[in-house]
Amino acid sequence: MNTKISDLLTLDDFKKLSDESIQEFHKKGHTLVQNVLSGDEIEAYRPVIVGAADRYNTEKRKLEDRDTYGKAFLQIMNLWQVDADVKKFVFAKRMAKIAADLMGVKNVRLYHDQALFKEAGGGPTPWHQDQYYWPIDTNNTVTMWMPLIDIDVDMGMLTFASNSYTTGAVFNHEISDESESAFDDYVQKKGFPISRAETMKAGDATWHRGFTIHNAPGNNSDKMREVMTVIYIADGARIAPYKNEWQKSDHHKWLMGKPIGGLIDSELNPKLL
Ligand SMILES: O=C(O)CCC(=O)C(=O)O
């Protein structure tokens, strides 16, 4: 196929979600959507995102010198602000519309993006809830998690405790050994089914709610698990008072310190549709 790069770089067409995906997301708090990006589109965007992640990665310590969180992944945030091509991916209407359709809203705002690259031999990502970190007054949030290469379960597949989002924040633990052990007990006690794909193709994506409990095993392969994520918030959400120091930090980093109680509408949080 002879597709021009300029055509590939526009991800603004819409993709219709199946009713099953929407229902699964509502019931379980997560769903997997295949082929969000085509093979050609991944070919165009993978080098853009991997290149930017390499340039802006600040983690230089050896794996063995890091704590559990540090071993879990290289985390390079808001690449859209520093790379115009990554911005085309993060601002893509195709993914924003999937986020809106899953959440059942007309429009979404960007919270932030992050490249999450689990190195060869990288450790597990402990159980956690993302929204523990976010001073946001709605639970209508969704994270898109997209591998940029084909991955299997041995490379750190994202793993969900299905139906676990409904009770909101469960513990006061950041991502750590403590969160792993507390959520592990909790998930077993509640009997939440554990769900993870065996394989994902580059360009497939999982979508999970901010309060869905999730983790990932370590990367037992000899390849980097290259994953790009984007967090979307239902338009109309407001900034909530901090519940912990992380939320205070997020308020300044991702919401530009705008007034608590006010709408989330800063320049870092554009409407994407
Ligand atoms: O990529 C991982 O290992 C964890 C990802 C995650 O927790 C998230 O995207 O919310």
PDB file of C-alpha atoms and ligand atoms in Angstrom:
ATOM      1  CA  MET A   1       0.000   0.000   0.000  1.00  0.00           C
ATOM      2  CA  ASN A   2       1.262   3.436  -0.865  1.00  0.00           C
ATOM      3  CA  THR A   3       0.012   5.589   1.985  1.00  0.00           C
ATOM      4  CA  LYS A   4       1.519   9.031   2.406  1.00  0.00           C
ATOM      5  CA  ILE A   5       3.003   9.808   5.805  1.00  0.00           C
ATOM      6  CA  SER A   6       0.883  12.961   6.021  1.00  0.00           C
ATOM      7  CA  ASP A   7      -2.247  10.789   5.684  1.00  0.00           C
ATOM      8  CA  LEU A   8      -0.989   8.379   8.338  1.00  0.00           C
ATOM      9  CA  LEU A   9      -0.343  11.142  10.778  1.00  0.00           C
ATOM     10  CA  THR A  10      -3.969  12.215  10.908  1.00  0.00           C
ATOM     11  CA  LEU A  11      -5.848  10.018  13.363  1.00  0.00           C
ATOM     12  CA  ASP A  12      -9.000  12.085  13.340  1.00  0.00           C
ATOM     13  CA  ASP A  13     -11.512   9.688  11.803  1.00  0.00           C
ATOM     14  CA  PHE A  14     -13.923   7.873  14.102  1.00  0.00           C
ATOM     15  CA  LYS A  15     -14.039   4.155  14.795  1.00  0.00           C
ATOM     16  CA  LYS A  16     -17.346   2.623  15.794  1.00  0.00           C
ATOM     17  CA  LEU A  17     -17.204   0.665  19.015  1.00  0.00           C
ATOM     18  CA  SER A  18     -19.220  -2.509  19.382  1.00  0.00           C
ATOM     19  CA  ASP A  19     -22.041  -2.514  21.925  1.00  0.00           C
ATOM     20  CA  GLU A  20     -20.195  -5.366  23.659  1.00  0.00           C
ATOM     21  CA  SER A  21     -17.134  -3.164  24.261  1.00  0.00           C
ATOM     22  CA  ILE A  22     -19.247  -0.397  25.753  1.00  0.00           C
ATOM     23  CA  GLN A  23     -21.197  -2.829  27.916  1.00  0.00           C
ATOM     24  CA  GLU A  24     -18.031  -4.568  29.060  1.00  0.00           C
ATOM     25  CA  PHE A  25     -16.470  -1.231  29.995  1.00  0.00           C
ATOM     26  CA  HIS A  26     -19.570  -0.280  31.997  1.00  0.00           C
ATOM     27  CA  LYS A  27     -19.792  -3.587  33.782  1.00  0.00           C
ATOM     28  CA  LYS A  28     -16.157  -4.526  34.350  1.00  0.00           C
ATOM     29  CA  GLY A  29     -14.437  -1.114  34.190  1.00  0.00           C
ATOM     30  CA  HIS A  30     -12.130  -2.127  31.352  1.00  0.00           C
ATOM     31  CA  THR A  31     -12.207  -3.341  27.768  1.00  0.00           C
ATOM     32  CA  LEU A  32      -9.792  -4.181  24.976  1.00  0.00           C
ATOM     33  CA  VAL A  33     -10.297  -2.649  21.521  1.00  0.00           C
ATOM     34  CA  GLN A  34      -8.340  -4.180  18.663  1.00  0.00           C
ATOM     35  CA  ASN A  35      -6.782  -2.281  15.758  1.00  0.00           C
ATOM     36  CA  VAL A  36      -7.237   1.199  17.167  1.00  0.00           C
ATOM     37  CA  LEU A  37      -4.216   1.989  15.028  1.00  0.00           C
ATOM     38  CA  SER A  38      -3.487   0.047  11.840  1.00  0.00           C
ATOM     39  CA  GLY A  39      -0.121  -1.556  11.128  1.00  0.00           C
ATOM     40  CA  ASP A  40       0.807   1.368   8.863  1.00  0.00           C
ATOM     41  CA  GLU A  41      -0.155   3.908  11.494  1.00  0.00           C
ATOM     42  CA  ILE A  42       1.897   2.116  14.151  1.00  0.00           C
ATOM     43  CA  GLU A  43       4.804   2.071  11.754  1.00  0.00           C
ATOM     44  CA  ALA A  44       4.541   5.838  11.485  1.00  0.00           C
ATOM     45  CA  TYR A  45       3.930   6.619  15.170  1.00  0.00           C
ATOM     46  CA  ARG A  46       6.111   4.071  16.942  1.00  0.00           C
ATOM     47  CA  PRO A  47       9.423   5.739  16.012  1.00  0.00           C
ATOM     48  CA  VAL A  48       7.971   9.137  16.885  1.00  0.00           C
ATOM     49  CA  ILE A  49       6.918   8.052  20.396  1.00  0.00           C
ATOM     50  CA  VAL A  50       9.929   5.821  21.082  1.00  0.00           C
ATOM     51  CA  GLY A  51      12.296   8.574  19.919  1.00  0.00           C
ATOM     52  CA  ALA A  52      10.669  11.165  22.159  1.00  0.00           C
ATOM     53  CA  ALA A  53      10.584   8.756  25.125  1.00  0.00           C
ATOM     54  CA  ASP A  54      14.315   8.090  24.667  1.00  0.00           C
ATOM     55  CA  ARG A  55      15.146  11.780  24.435  1.00  0.00           C
ATOM     56  CA  TYR A  56      13.158  12.780  27.512  1.00  0.00           C
ATOM     57  CA  ASN A  57      13.741   9.759  29.753  1.00  0.00           C
ATOM     58  CA  THR A  58      15.570  10.894  32.880  1.00  0.00           C
ATOM     59  CA  GLU A  59      15.938   7.481  34.596  1.00  0.00           C
ATOM     60  CA  LYS A  60      19.629   6.572  34.412  1.00  0.00           C
ATOM     61  CA  ARG A  61      19.943   4.186  37.389  1.00  0.00           C
ATOM     62  CA  LYS A  62      20.462   0.469  36.866  1.00  0.00           C
ATOM     63  CA  LEU A  63      17.340  -1.629  37.436  1.00  0.00           C
ATOM     64  CA  GLU A  64      18.830  -3.214  40.565  1.00  0.00           C
ATOM     65  CA  ASP A  65      19.379   0.199  42.155  1.00  0.00           C
ATOM     66  CA  ARG A  66      15.698   1.171  41.956  1.00  0.00           C
ATOM     67  CA  ASP A  67      12.734   0.523  44.255  1.00  0.00           C
ATOM     68  CA  THR A  68       9.667  -1.470  43.187  1.00  0.00           C
ATOM     69  CA  TYR A  69       8.038   1.517  41.468  1.00  0.00           C
ATOM     70  CA  GLY A  70      11.279   2.390  39.691  1.00  0.00           C
ATOM     71  CA  LYS A  71      11.749  -1.171  38.447  1.00  0.00           C
ATOM     72  CA  ALA A  72       8.203  -1.322  37.035  1.00  0.00           C
ATOM     73  CA  PHE A  73       8.699   1.030  34.074  1.00  0.00           C
ATOM     74  CA  LEU A  74      10.354   4.069  32.614  1.00  0.00           C
ATOM     75  CA  GLN A  75       7.678   6.758  32.914  1.00  0.00           C
ATOM     76  CA  ILE A  76       7.986   9.733  30.580  1.00  0.00           C
ATOM     77  CA  MET A  77       5.143  12.179  30.885  1.00  0.00           C
ATOM     78  CA  ASN A  78       3.372  14.742  28.712  1.00  0.00           C
ATOM     79  CA  LEU A  79       5.455  14.114  25.629  1.00  0.00           C
ATOM     80  CA  TRP A  80       2.821  16.053  23.674  1.00  0.00           C
ATOM     81  CA  GLN A  81       4.214  19.264  25.127  1.00  0.00           C
ATOM     82  CA  VAL A  82       7.708  18.673  23.777  1.00  0.00           C
ATOM     83  CA  ASP A  83       7.116  16.842  20.502  1.00  0.00           C
ATOM     84  CA  ALA A  84       4.712  18.050  17.816  1.00  0.00           C
ATOM     85  CA  ASP A  85       4.345  14.581  16.244  1.00  0.00           C
ATOM     86  CA  VAL A  86       3.550  12.920  19.558  1.00  0.00           C
ATOM     87  CA  LYS A  87       0.980  15.680  20.034  1.00  0.00           C
ATOM     88  CA  LYS A  88      -0.838  14.450  16.894  1.00  0.00           C
ATOM     89  CA  PHE A  89      -1.183  11.041  18.560  1.00  0.00           C
ATOM     90  CA  VAL A  90      -2.230  12.356  21.969  1.00  0.00           C
ATOM     91  CA  PHE A  91      -4.738  14.835  20.518  1.00  0.00           C
ATOM     92  CA  ALA A  92      -6.122  12.311  17.991  1.00  0.00           C
ATOM     93  CA  LYS A  93      -9.895  12.514  17.718  1.00  0.00           C
ATOM     94  CA  ARG A  94     -10.125   8.782  16.974  1.00  0.00           C
ATOM     95  CA  MET A  95      -8.948   7.814  20.454  1.00  0.00           C
ATOM     96  CA  ALA A  96     -10.743  10.728  22.130  1.00  0.00           C
ATOM     97  CA  LYS A  97     -14.022   9.586  20.569  1.00  0.00           C
ATOM     98  CA  ILE A  98     -13.521   6.021  21.806  1.00  0.00           C
ATOM     99  CA  ALA A  99     -12.913   7.463  25.283  1.00  0.00           C
ATOM    100  CA  ALA A 100     -16.072   9.605  25.005  1.00  0.00           C
ATOM    101  CA  ASP A 101     -18.187   6.699  23.754  1.00  0.00           C
ATOM    102  CA  LEU A 102     -16.975   4.432  26.538  1.00  0.00           C
ATOM    103  CA  MET A 103     -17.722   7.062  29.173  1.00  0.00           C
ATOM    104  CA  GLY A 104     -21.030   8.009  27.514  1.00  0.00           C
ATOM    105  CA  VAL A 105     -20.175  11.695  27.155  1.00  0.00           C
ATOM    106  CA  LYS A 106     -20.075  14.181  24.268  1.00  0.00           C
ATOM    107  CA  ASN A 107     -16.559  15.440  24.869  1.00  0.00           C
ATOM    108  CA  VAL A 108     -13.423  14.620  26.804  1.00  0.00           C
ATOM    109  CA  ARG A 109     -10.462  16.593  28.096  1.00  0.00           C
ATOM    110  CA  LEU A 110      -6.879  15.537  28.246  1.00  0.00           C
ATOM    111  CA  TYR A 111      -5.420  14.870  31.704  1.00  0.00           C
ATOM    112  CA  HIS A 112      -1.957  13.809  30.605  1.00  0.00           C
ATOM    113  CA  ASP A 113      -0.082  11.295  28.516  1.00  0.00           C
ATOM    114  CA  GLN A 114       2.695   8.975  29.602  1.00  0.00           C
ATOM    115  CA  ALA A 115       4.998   6.544  27.861  1.00  0.00           C
ATOM    116  CA  LEU A 116       5.319   3.473  30.129  1.00  0.00           C
ATOM    117  CA  PHE A 117       8.241   1.394  28.913  1.00  0.00           C
ATOM    118  CA  LYS A 118       8.860  -1.768  30.910  1.00  0.00           C
ATOM    119  CA  GLU A 119      12.456  -2.744  30.316  1.00  0.00           C
ATOM    120  CA  ALA A 120      13.646  -6.282  29.580  1.00  0.00           C
ATOM    121  CA  GLY A 121      13.807  -7.845  33.038  1.00  0.00           C
ATOM    122  CA  GLY A 122      11.724  -4.982  34.467  1.00  0.00           C
ATOM    123  CA  GLY A 123       9.707  -5.746  37.593  1.00  0.00           C
ATOM    124  CA  PRO A 124       5.961  -6.107  38.094  1.00  0.00           C
ATOM    125  CA  THR A 125       3.678  -3.093  38.349  1.00  0.00           C
ATOM    126  CA  PRO A 126       1.979  -3.419  41.770  1.00  0.00           C
ATOM    127  CA  TRP A 127      -1.810  -3.392  42.113  1.00  0.00           C
ATOM    128  CA  HIS A 128      -3.169   0.149  42.322  1.00  0.00           C
ATOM    129  CA  GLN A 129      -5.952   2.560  41.353  1.00  0.00           C
ATOM    130  CA  ASP A 130      -4.840   5.465  39.139  1.00  0.00           C
ATOM    131  CA  GLN A 131      -7.349   7.885  40.541  1.00  0.00           C
ATOM    132  CA  TYR A 132      -5.680   7.786  43.959  1.00  0.00           C
ATOM    133  CA  TYR A 133      -3.300  10.325  42.346  1.00  0.00           C
ATOM    134  CA  TRP A 134      -5.888  12.628  40.749  1.00  0.00           C
ATOM    135  CA  PRO A 135      -7.728  15.583  42.361  1.00  0.00           C
ATOM    136  CA  ILE A 136     -10.762  15.173  40.121  1.00  0.00           C
ATOM    137  CA  ASP A 137     -14.419  15.264  41.231  1.00  0.00           C
ATOM    138  CA  THR A 138     -15.738  12.588  38.860  1.00  0.00           C
ATOM    139  CA  ASN A 139     -15.009   8.920  38.406  1.00  0.00           C
ATOM    140  CA  ASN A 140     -15.760   9.291  34.704  1.00  0.00           C
ATOM    141  CA  THR A 141     -12.151   8.979  33.582  1.00  0.00           C
ATOM    142  CA  VAL A 142     -10.428   6.498  31.319  1.00  0.00           C
ATOM    143  CA  THR A 143      -6.860   5.521  30.538  1.00  0.00           C
ATOM    144  CA  MET A 144      -5.923   4.210  27.118  1.00  0.00           C
ATOM    145  CA  TRP A 145      -2.975   1.775  27.236  1.00  0.00           C
ATOM    146  CA  MET A 146      -1.534   0.970  23.808  1.00  0.00           C
ATOM    147  CA  PRO A 147       1.456  -1.274  23.085  1.00  0.00           C
ATOM    148  CA  LEU A 148       3.591  -0.025  20.199  1.00  0.00           C
ATOM    149  CA  ILE A 149       4.928  -3.537  19.549  1.00  0.00           C
ATOM    150  CA  ASP A 150       3.213  -6.913  19.716  1.00  0.00           C
ATOM    151  CA  ILE A 151       3.292  -8.165  23.290  1.00  0.00           C
ATOM    152  CA  ASP A 152       2.359 -11.298  25.165  1.00  0.00           C
ATOM    153  CA  VAL A 153       1.638 -12.057  28.741  1.00  0.00           C
ATOM    154  CA  ASP A 154       5.340 -12.474  29.592  1.00  0.00           C
ATOM    155  CA  MET A 155       6.108  -8.882  28.621  1.00  0.00           C
ATOM    156  CA  GLY A 156       4.086  -7.178  31.347  1.00  0.00           C
ATOM    157  CA  MET A 157       0.492  -7.428  30.139  1.00  0.00           C
ATOM    158  CA  LEU A 158      -1.911  -5.041  31.869  1.00  0.00           C
ATOM    159  CA  THR A 159      -4.137  -7.033  34.229  1.00  0.00           C
ATOM    160  CA  PHE A 160      -7.460  -5.971  35.678  1.00  0.00           C
ATOM    161  CA  ALA A 161      -9.597  -6.870  38.657  1.00  0.00           C
ATOM    162  CA  SER A 162     -12.924  -6.839  36.827  1.00  0.00           C
ATOM    163  CA  ASN A 163     -15.854  -4.953  38.436  1.00  0.00           C
ATOM    164  CA  SER A 164     -13.510  -3.390  41.003  1.00  0.00           C
ATOM    165  CA  TYR A 165     -14.078   0.284  40.137  1.00  0.00           C
ATOM    166  CA  THR A 166     -17.529   0.689  41.623  1.00  0.00           C
ATOM    167  CA  THR A 167     -16.548   1.430  45.211  1.00  0.00           C
ATOM    168  CA  GLY A 168     -14.164   4.301  44.377  1.00  0.00           C
ATOM    169  CA  ALA A 169     -10.932   4.712  46.336  1.00  0.00           C
ATOM    170  CA  VAL A 170     -10.178   1.665  48.456  1.00  0.00           C
ATOM    171  CA  PHE A 171      -6.823   2.332  50.152  1.00  0.00           C
ATOM    172  CA  ASN A 172      -4.447   5.161  50.835  1.00  0.00           C
ATOM    173  CA  HIS A 173      -1.456   3.492  49.214  1.00  0.00           C
ATOM    174  CA  GLU A 174       0.700   4.807  46.403  1.00  0.00           C
ATOM    175  CA  ILE A 175       2.053   2.247  43.905  1.00  0.00           C
ATOM    176  CA  SER A 176       4.344   0.145  46.078  1.00  0.00           C
ATOM    177  CA  ASP A 177       4.853  -3.211  47.749  1.00  0.00           C
ATOM    178  CA  GLU A 178       2.197  -2.109  50.265  1.00  0.00           C
ATOM    179  CA  SER A 179      -0.383  -1.436  47.538  1.00  0.00           C
ATOM    180  CA  GLU A 180       0.392  -4.811  45.930  1.00  0.00           C
ATOM    181  CA  SER A 181      -0.172  -6.732  49.120  1.00  0.00           C
ATOM    182  CA  ALA A 182      -3.202  -4.769  50.359  1.00  0.00           C
ATOM    183  CA  PHE A 183      -5.004  -4.887  46.997  1.00  0.00           C
ATOM    184  CA  ASP A 184      -4.049  -8.526  46.495  1.00  0.00           C
ATOM    185  CA  ASP A 185      -5.882  -9.468  49.700  1.00  0.00           C
ATOM    186  CA  TYR A 186      -8.775  -7.170  48.840  1.00  0.00           C
ATOM    187  CA  VAL A 187      -9.204  -8.503  45.298  1.00  0.00           C
ATOM    188  CA  GLN A 188      -9.167 -12.097  46.559  1.00  0.00           C
ATOM    189  CA  LYS A 189     -11.597 -11.333  49.381  1.00  0.00           C
ATOM    190  CA  LYS A 190     -14.003  -9.620  46.998  1.00  0.00           C
ATOM    191  CA  GLY A 191     -13.672 -12.382  44.414  1.00  0.00           C
ATOM    192  CA  PHE A 192     -13.135  -9.980  41.514  1.00  0.00           C
ATOM    193  CA  PRO A 193     -12.323 -11.952  38.351  1.00  0.00           C
ATOM    194  CA  ILE A 194      -8.782 -11.323  37.105  1.00  0.00           C
ATOM    195  CA  SER A 195      -8.648 -10.462  33.432  1.00  0.00           C
ATOM    196  CA  ARG A 196      -5.722 -10.018  31.095  1.00  0.00           C
ATOM    197  CA  ALA A 197      -5.172 -10.610  27.387  1.00  0.00           C
ATOM    198  CA  GLU A 198      -2.759 -13.369  26.392  1.00  0.00           C
ATOM    199  CA  THR A 199      -1.463 -11.262  23.516  1.00  0.00           C
ATOM    200  CA  MET A 200      -1.969  -7.765  22.133  1.00  0.00           C
ATOM    201  CA  LYS A 201      -0.966  -6.503  18.717  1.00  0.00           C
ATOM    202  CA  ALA A 202       0.764  -3.179  18.352  1.00  0.00           C
ATOM    203  CA  GLY A 203      -2.072  -0.665  17.923  1.00  0.00           C
ATOM    204  CA  ASP A 204      -4.609  -2.594  20.031  1.00  0.00           C
ATOM    205  CA  ALA A 205      -5.515  -0.776  23.231  1.00  0.00           C
ATOM    206  CA  THR A 206      -7.039  -1.482  26.597  1.00  0.00           C
ATOM    207  CA  TRP A 207      -9.204   1.150  28.277  1.00  0.00           C
ATOM    208  CA  HIS A 208      -9.740   1.228  32.030  1.00  0.00           C
ATOM    209  CA  ARG A 209     -11.513   3.460  34.496  1.00  0.00           C
ATOM    210  CA  GLY A 210      -9.590   5.550  36.998  1.00  0.00           C
ATOM    211  CA  PHE A 211     -10.743   3.401  39.911  1.00  0.00           C
ATOM    212  CA  THR A 212     -10.317   0.006  38.243  1.00  0.00           C
ATOM    213  CA  ILE A 213      -7.764  -1.966  40.250  1.00  0.00           C
ATOM    214  CA  HIS A 214      -4.980  -3.153  37.960  1.00  0.00           C
ATOM    215  CA  ASN A 215      -1.404  -4.388  37.884  1.00  0.00           C
ATOM    216  CA  ALA A 216       1.047  -5.976  35.455  1.00  0.00           C
ATOM    217  CA  PRO A 217       3.566  -8.785  35.751  1.00  0.00           C
ATOM    218  CA  GLY A 218       7.256  -8.175  35.106  1.00  0.00           C
ATOM    219  CA  ASN A 219       8.775  -8.211  31.646  1.00  0.00           C
ATOM    220  CA  ASN A 220      10.399 -11.628  31.320  1.00  0.00           C
ATOM    221  CA  SER A 221      11.386 -11.101  27.695  1.00  0.00           C
ATOM    222  CA  ASP A 222      14.561  -9.574  26.298  1.00  0.00           C
ATOM    223  CA  LYS A 223      12.631  -6.722  24.639  1.00  0.00           C
ATOM    224  CA  MET A 224      11.404  -3.377  25.897  1.00  0.00           C
ATOM    225  CA  ARG A 225       7.620  -3.330  26.427  1.00  0.00           C
ATOM    226  CA  GLU A 226       6.852  -0.056  24.663  1.00  0.00           C
ATOM    227  CA  VAL A 227       3.468   1.288  25.726  1.00  0.00           C
ATOM    228  CA  MET A 228       1.905   4.705  25.240  1.00  0.00           C
ATOM    229  CA  THR A 229      -0.958   5.840  27.437  1.00  0.00           C
ATOM    230  CA  VAL A 230      -3.371   8.768  27.389  1.00  0.00           C
ATOM    231  CA  ILE A 231      -5.706   9.703  30.242  1.00  0.00           C
ATOM    232  CA  TYR A 232      -9.060  11.286  29.372  1.00  0.00           C
ATOM    233  CA  ILE A 233     -11.551  13.032  31.674  1.00  0.00           C
ATOM    234  CA  ALA A 234     -15.237  13.615  30.919  1.00  0.00           C
ATOM    235  CA  ASP A 235     -15.668  17.274  29.959  1.00  0.00           C
ATOM    236  CA  GLY A 236     -17.370  19.209  32.752  1.00  0.00           C
ATOM    237  CA  ALA A 237     -15.372  17.619  35.582  1.00  0.00           C
ATOM    238  CA  ARG A 238     -14.072  19.885  38.346  1.00  0.00           C
ATOM    239  CA  ILE A 239     -10.946  20.066  40.459  1.00  0.00           C
ATOM    240  CA  ALA A 240     -11.468  18.352  43.825  1.00  0.00           C
ATOM    241  CA  PRO A 241      -9.733  19.228  47.134  1.00  0.00           C
ATOM    242  CA  TYR A 242      -6.541  17.210  47.658  1.00  0.00           C
ATOM    243  CA  LYS A 243      -6.770  13.913  49.485  1.00  0.00           C
ATOM    244  CA  ASN A 244      -2.997  13.389  49.569  1.00  0.00           C
ATOM    245  CA  GLU A 245       0.303  15.017  48.573  1.00  0.00           C
ATOM    246  CA  TRP A 246       0.305  13.271  45.191  1.00  0.00           C
ATOM    247  CA  GLN A 247      -2.959  14.968  44.305  1.00  0.00           C
ATOM    248  CA  LYS A 248      -1.479  18.299  45.320  1.00  0.00           C
ATOM    249  CA  SER A 249       1.431  17.685  42.989  1.00  0.00           C
ATOM    250  CA  ASP A 250      -0.873  16.565  40.143  1.00  0.00           C
ATOM    251  CA  HIS A 251      -2.959  19.709  40.622  1.00  0.00           C
ATOM    252  CA  HIS A 252       0.078  21.831  39.840  1.00  0.00           C
ATOM    253  CA  LYS A 253       1.571  19.605  37.175  1.00  0.00           C
ATOM    254  CA  TRP A 254      -1.469  18.624  35.119  1.00  0.00           C
ATOM    255  CA  LEU A 255      -4.204  21.146  36.013  1.00  0.00           C
ATOM    256  CA  MET A 256      -1.997  24.242  36.136  1.00  0.00           C
ATOM    257  CA  GLY A 257      -2.983  24.933  39.749  1.00  0.00           C
ATOM    258  CA  LYS A 258      -6.374  26.339  38.687  1.00  0.00           C
ATOM    259  CA  PRO A 259      -8.884  26.989  41.506  1.00  0.00           C
ATOM    260  CA  ILE A 260     -10.144  24.008  43.481  1.00  0.00           C
ATOM    261  CA  GLY A 261     -13.841  23.577  42.726  1.00  0.00           C
ATOM    262  CA  GLY A 262     -13.430  25.126  39.281  1.00  0.00           C
ATOM    263  CA  LEU A 263     -13.881  23.408  35.949  1.00  0.00           C
ATOM    264  CA  ILE A 264     -10.970  21.447  34.549  1.00  0.00           C
ATOM    265  CA  ASP A 265     -10.289  23.660  31.546  1.00  0.00           C
ATOM    266  CA  SER A 266      -6.645  24.791  31.651  1.00  0.00           C
ATOM    267  CA  GLU A 267      -4.432  25.007  28.568  1.00  0.00           C
ATOM    268  CA  LEU A 268      -3.032  21.593  29.512  1.00  0.00           C
ATOM    269  CA  ASN A 269      -6.524  20.098  29.474  1.00  0.00           C
ATOM    270  CA  PRO A 270      -8.014  20.903  26.071  1.00  0.00           C
ATOM    271  CA  LYS A 271     -11.257  19.463  24.823  1.00  0.00           C
ATOM    272  CA  LEU A 272     -10.283  16.857  22.252  1.00  0.00           C
ATOM    273  CA  LEU A 273     -13.530  16.615  20.220  1.00  0.00           C
TER     274      LEU A 273
HETATM  275  O1  LIG B   1       2.097  -0.192  32.212  1.00  0.00           O
HETATM  276  C1  LIG B   1       2.023  -0.644  33.341  1.00  0.00           C
HETATM  277  O2  LIG B   1       2.732  -1.561  33.739  1.00  0.00           O
HETATM  278  C2  LIG B   1       1.016  -0.051  34.285  1.00  0.00           C
HETATM  279  C3  LIG B   1       0.108   0.882  33.591  1.00  0.00           C
HETATM  280  C4  LIG B   1      -0.853   1.564  34.454  1.00  0.00           C
HETATM  281  O3  LIG B   1      -0.929   1.355  35.634  1.00  0.00           O
HETATM  282  C5  LIG B   1      -1.767   2.540  33.853  1.00  0.00           C
HETATM  283  O4  LIG B   1      -1.627   2.855  32.666  1.00  0.00           O
HETATM  284  O5  LIG B   1      -2.662   3.011  34.557  1.00  0.00           O
END
